[in-house]
PDB file of C-alpha atoms in Angstrom:
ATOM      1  CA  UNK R  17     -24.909   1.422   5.845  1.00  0.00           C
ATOM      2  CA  UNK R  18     -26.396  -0.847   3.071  1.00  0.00           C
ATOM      3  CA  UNK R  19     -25.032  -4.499   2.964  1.00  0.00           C
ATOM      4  CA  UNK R  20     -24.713  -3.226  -1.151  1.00  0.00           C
ATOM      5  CA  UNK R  21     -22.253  -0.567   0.065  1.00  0.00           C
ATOM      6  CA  UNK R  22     -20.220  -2.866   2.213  1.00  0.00           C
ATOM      7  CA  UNK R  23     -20.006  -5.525  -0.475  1.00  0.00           C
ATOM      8  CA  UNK R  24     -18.562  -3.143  -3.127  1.00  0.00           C
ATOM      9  CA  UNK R  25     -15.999  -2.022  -0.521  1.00  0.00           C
ATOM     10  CA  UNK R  26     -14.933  -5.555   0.569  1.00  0.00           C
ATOM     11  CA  UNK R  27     -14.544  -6.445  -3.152  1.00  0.00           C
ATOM     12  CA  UNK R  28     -12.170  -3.173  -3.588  1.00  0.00           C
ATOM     13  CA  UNK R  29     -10.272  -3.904  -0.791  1.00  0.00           C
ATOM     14  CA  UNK R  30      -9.692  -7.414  -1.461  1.00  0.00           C
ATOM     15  CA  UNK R  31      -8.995  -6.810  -5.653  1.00  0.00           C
ATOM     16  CA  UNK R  32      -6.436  -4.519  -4.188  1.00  0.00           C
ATOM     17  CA  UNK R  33      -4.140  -7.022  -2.873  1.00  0.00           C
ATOM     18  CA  UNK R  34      -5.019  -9.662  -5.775  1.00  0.00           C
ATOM     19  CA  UNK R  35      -4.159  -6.992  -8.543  1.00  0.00           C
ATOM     20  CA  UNK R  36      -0.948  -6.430  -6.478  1.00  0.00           C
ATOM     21  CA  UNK R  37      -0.270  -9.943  -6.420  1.00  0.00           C
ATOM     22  CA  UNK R  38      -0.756 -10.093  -9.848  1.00  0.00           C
ATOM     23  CA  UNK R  39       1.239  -7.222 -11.064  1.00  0.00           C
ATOM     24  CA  UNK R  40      -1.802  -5.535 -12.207  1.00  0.00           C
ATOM     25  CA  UNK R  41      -1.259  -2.014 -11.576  1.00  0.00           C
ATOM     26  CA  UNK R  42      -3.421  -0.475 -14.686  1.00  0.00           C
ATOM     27  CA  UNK R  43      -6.404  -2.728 -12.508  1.00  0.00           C
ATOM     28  CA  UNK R  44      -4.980  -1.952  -9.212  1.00  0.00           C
ATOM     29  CA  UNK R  45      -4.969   2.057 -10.046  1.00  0.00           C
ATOM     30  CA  UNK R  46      -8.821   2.282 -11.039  1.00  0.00           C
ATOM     31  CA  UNK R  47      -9.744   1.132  -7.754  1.00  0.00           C
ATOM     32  CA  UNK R  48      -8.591   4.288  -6.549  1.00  0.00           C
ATOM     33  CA  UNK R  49      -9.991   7.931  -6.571  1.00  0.00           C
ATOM     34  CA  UNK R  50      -7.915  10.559  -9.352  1.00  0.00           C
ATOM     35  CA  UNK R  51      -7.172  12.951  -7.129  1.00  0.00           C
ATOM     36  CA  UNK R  52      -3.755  12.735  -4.715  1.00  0.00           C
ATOM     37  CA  UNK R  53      -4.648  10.642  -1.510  1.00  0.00           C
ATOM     38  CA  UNK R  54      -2.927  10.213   1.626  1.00  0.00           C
ATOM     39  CA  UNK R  55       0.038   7.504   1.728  1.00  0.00           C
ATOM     40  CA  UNK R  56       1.185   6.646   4.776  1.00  0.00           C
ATOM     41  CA  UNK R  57       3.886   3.578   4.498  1.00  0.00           C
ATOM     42  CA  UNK R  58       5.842   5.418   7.015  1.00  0.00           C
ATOM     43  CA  UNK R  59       6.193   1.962   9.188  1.00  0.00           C
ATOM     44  CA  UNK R  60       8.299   0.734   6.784  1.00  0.00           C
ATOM     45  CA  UNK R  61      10.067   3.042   4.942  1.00  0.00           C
ATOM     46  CA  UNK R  62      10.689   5.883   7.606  1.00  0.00           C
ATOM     47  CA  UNK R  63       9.904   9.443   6.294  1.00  0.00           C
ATOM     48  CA  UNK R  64       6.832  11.479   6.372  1.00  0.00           C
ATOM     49  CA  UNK R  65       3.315   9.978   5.013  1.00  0.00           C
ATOM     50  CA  UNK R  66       2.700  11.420   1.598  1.00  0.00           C
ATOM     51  CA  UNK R  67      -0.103  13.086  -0.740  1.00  0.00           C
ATOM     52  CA  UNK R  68      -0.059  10.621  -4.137  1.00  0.00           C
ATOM     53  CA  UNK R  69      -1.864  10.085  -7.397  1.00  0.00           C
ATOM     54  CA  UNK R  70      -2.917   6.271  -7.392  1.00  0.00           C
ATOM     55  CA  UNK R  71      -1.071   6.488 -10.853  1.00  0.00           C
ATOM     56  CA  UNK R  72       2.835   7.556  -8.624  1.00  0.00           C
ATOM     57  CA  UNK R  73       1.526   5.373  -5.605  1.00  0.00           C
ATOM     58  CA  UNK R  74       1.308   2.207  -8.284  1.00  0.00           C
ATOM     59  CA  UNK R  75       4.285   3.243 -10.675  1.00  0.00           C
ATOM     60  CA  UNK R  76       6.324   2.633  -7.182  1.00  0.00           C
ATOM     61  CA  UNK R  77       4.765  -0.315  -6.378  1.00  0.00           C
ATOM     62  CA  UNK R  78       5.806  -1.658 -10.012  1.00  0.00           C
ATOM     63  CA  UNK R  79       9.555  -0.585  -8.694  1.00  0.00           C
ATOM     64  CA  UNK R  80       9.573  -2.209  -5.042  1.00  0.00           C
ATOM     65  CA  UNK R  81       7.639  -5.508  -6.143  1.00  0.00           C
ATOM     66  CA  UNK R  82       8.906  -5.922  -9.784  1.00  0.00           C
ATOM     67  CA  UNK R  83       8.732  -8.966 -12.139  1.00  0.00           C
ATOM     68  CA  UNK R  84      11.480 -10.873 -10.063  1.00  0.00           C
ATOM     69  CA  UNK R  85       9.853 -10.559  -7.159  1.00  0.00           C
ATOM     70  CA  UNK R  86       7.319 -12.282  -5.774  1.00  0.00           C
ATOM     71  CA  UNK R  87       4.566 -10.741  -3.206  1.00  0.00           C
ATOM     72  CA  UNK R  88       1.662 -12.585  -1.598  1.00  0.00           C
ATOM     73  CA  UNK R  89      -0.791 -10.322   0.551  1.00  0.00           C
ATOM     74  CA  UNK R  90      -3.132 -11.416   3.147  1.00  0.00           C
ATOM     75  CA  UNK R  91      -5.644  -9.691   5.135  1.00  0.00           C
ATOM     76  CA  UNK R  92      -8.165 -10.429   7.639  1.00  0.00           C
ATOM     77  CA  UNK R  93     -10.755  -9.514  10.181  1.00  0.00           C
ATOM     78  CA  UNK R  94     -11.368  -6.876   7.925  1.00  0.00           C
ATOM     79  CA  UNK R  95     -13.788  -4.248   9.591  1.00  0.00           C
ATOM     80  CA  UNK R  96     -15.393  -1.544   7.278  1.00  0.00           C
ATOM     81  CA  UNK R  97     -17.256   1.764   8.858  1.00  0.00           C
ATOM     82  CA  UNK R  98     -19.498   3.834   6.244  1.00  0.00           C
ATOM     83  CA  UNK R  99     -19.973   7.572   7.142  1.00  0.00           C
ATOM     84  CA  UNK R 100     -22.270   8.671   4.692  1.00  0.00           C
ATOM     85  CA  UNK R 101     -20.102   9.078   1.660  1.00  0.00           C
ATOM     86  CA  UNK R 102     -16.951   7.868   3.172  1.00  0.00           C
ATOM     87  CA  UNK R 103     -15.659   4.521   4.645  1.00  0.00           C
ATOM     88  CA  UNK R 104     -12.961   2.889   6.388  1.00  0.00           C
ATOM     89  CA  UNK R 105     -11.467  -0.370   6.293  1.00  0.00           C
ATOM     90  CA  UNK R 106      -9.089  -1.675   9.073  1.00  0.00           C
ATOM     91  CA  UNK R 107      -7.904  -5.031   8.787  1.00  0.00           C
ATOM     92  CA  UNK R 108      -5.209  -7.490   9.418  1.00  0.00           C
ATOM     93  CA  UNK R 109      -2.465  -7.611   7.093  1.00  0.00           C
ATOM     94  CA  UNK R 110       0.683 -10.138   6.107  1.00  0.00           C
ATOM     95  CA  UNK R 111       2.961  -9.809   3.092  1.00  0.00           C
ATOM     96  CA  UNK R 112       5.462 -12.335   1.879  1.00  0.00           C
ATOM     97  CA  UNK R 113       8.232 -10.778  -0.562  1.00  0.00           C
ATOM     98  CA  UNK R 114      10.748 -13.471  -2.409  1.00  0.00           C
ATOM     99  CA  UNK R 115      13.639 -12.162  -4.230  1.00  0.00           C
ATOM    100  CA  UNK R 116      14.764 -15.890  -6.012  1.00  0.00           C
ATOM    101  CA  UNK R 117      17.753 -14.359  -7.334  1.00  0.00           C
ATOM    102  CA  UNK R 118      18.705 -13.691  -3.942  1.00  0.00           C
ATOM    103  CA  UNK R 119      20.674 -16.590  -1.958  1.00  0.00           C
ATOM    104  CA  UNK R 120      19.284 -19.492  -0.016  1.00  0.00           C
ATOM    105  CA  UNK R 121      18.210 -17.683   3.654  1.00  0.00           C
ATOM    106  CA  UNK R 122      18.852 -14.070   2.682  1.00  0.00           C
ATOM    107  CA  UNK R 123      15.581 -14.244  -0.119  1.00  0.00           C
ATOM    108  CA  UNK R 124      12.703 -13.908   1.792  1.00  0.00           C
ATOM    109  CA  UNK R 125      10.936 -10.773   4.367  1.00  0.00           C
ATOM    110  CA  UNK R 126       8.154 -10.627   5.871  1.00  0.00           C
ATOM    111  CA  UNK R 127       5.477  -7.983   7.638  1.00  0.00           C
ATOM    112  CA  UNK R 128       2.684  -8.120   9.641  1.00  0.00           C
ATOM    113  CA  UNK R 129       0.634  -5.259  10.310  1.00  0.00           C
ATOM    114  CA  UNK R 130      -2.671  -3.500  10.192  1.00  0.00           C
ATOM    115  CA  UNK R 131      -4.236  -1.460   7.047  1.00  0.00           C
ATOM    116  CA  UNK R 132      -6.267   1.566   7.202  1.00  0.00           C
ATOM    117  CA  UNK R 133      -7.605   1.710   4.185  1.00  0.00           C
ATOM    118  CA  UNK R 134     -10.056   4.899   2.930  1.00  0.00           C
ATOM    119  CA  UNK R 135     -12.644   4.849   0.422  1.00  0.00           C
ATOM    120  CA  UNK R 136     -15.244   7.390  -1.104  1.00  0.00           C
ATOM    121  CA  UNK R 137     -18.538   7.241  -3.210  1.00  0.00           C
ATOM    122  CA  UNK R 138     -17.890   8.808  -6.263  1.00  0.00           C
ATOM    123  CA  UNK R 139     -19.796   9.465  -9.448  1.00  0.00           C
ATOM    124  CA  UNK R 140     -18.157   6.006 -10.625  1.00  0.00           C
ATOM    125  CA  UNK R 141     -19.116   4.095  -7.142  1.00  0.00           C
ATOM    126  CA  UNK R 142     -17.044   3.425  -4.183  1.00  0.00           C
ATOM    127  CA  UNK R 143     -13.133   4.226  -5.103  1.00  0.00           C
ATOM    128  CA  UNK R 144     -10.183   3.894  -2.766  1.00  0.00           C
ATOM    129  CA  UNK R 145      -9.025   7.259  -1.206  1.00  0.00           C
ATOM    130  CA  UNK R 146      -6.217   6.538   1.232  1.00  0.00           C
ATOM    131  CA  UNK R 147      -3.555   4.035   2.120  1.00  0.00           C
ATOM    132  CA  UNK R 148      -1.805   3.464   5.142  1.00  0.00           C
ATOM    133  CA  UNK R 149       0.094   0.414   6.184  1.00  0.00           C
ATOM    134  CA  UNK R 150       1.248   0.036  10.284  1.00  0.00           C
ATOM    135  CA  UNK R 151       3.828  -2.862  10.165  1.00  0.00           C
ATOM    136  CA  UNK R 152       4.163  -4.547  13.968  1.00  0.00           C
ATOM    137  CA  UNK R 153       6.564  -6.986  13.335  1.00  0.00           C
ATOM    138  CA  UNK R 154       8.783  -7.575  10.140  1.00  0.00           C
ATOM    139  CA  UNK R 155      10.926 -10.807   9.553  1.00  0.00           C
ATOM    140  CA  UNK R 156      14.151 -12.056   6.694  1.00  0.00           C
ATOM    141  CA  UNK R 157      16.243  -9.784   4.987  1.00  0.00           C
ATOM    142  CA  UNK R 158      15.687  -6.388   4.228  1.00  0.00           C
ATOM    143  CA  UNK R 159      17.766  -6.045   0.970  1.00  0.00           C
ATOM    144  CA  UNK R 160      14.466  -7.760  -0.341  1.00  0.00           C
ATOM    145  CA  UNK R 161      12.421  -5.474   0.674  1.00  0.00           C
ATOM    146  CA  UNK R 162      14.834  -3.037  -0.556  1.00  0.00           C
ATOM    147  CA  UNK R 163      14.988  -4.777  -3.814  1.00  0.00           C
ATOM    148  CA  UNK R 164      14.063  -3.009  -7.078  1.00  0.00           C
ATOM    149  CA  UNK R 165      13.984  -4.144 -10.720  1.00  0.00           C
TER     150      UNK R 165
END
């Protein structure tokens, strides 16, 4: 495990959640391999975890945190284990969703949870390969979490 190798994975991991912030899925998506991945949001959204391009896991994430919504994503104690060509990041994770449209106390929810995030060396460099999301605890209303564009 090269300290080159963990520094291009920490820098994916954390542009994931600043693209998302930002709305950026074009930027968001070429973090990630082409291929379908596994999704696993199951925490929060109940169902079975999925296989998805980046491009459908992004084009949802432009539905469930649209333009009049905002998002702000932290993670920490991020931990990242190389195996050869594959890693793994677990971390720490908050998200803070604001519908403003929404009224005064029923606007905001909250998660906290850990991410298992995978990633691969491909013929472009390292490339995210999987996403899962455990929530332990969410707070505030779920119609904005619920909330689409």
């Amino acid at each position: 495990m090269s300290d080159s190798d963990v520094t291009a994975i920490q820098r994916l991991f954390d542009s994931l959640f600043l693209y998302t912030d930002a709305k950026d899925w074009s930027a968001a998506q070429d973090l990630f391999v082409k291929e379908p991945m596994a999704v696993d949001m199951t925490s929060l959204v109940g169902g079975e975890p999925l296989q998805l391009t980046a491009a459908q896991l992004f084009a949802s994430f432009a539905v469930g945190l649209h333009a009049g919504k905002t998002s702000h994503h932290m993670t920490s104690n991020a931990h990242i284990e190389i195996n050869g060509d594959t890693a793994l990041v677990v971390a720490h994770g908050y998200a803070l969703n604001h519908v403003p449209s929404l009224p005064d106390g029923a606007n905001l929810w909250e998660t906290w949870g850990v991410y298992r995030i995978g990633a691969r060396r491909t013929a472009q460099g390292w490339r995210l390969g999987s996403f899962t999301y455990v929530s332990r605890l969410t707070r505030g209303s779920d119609a904005v979490r619920t909330h689409s564009a």
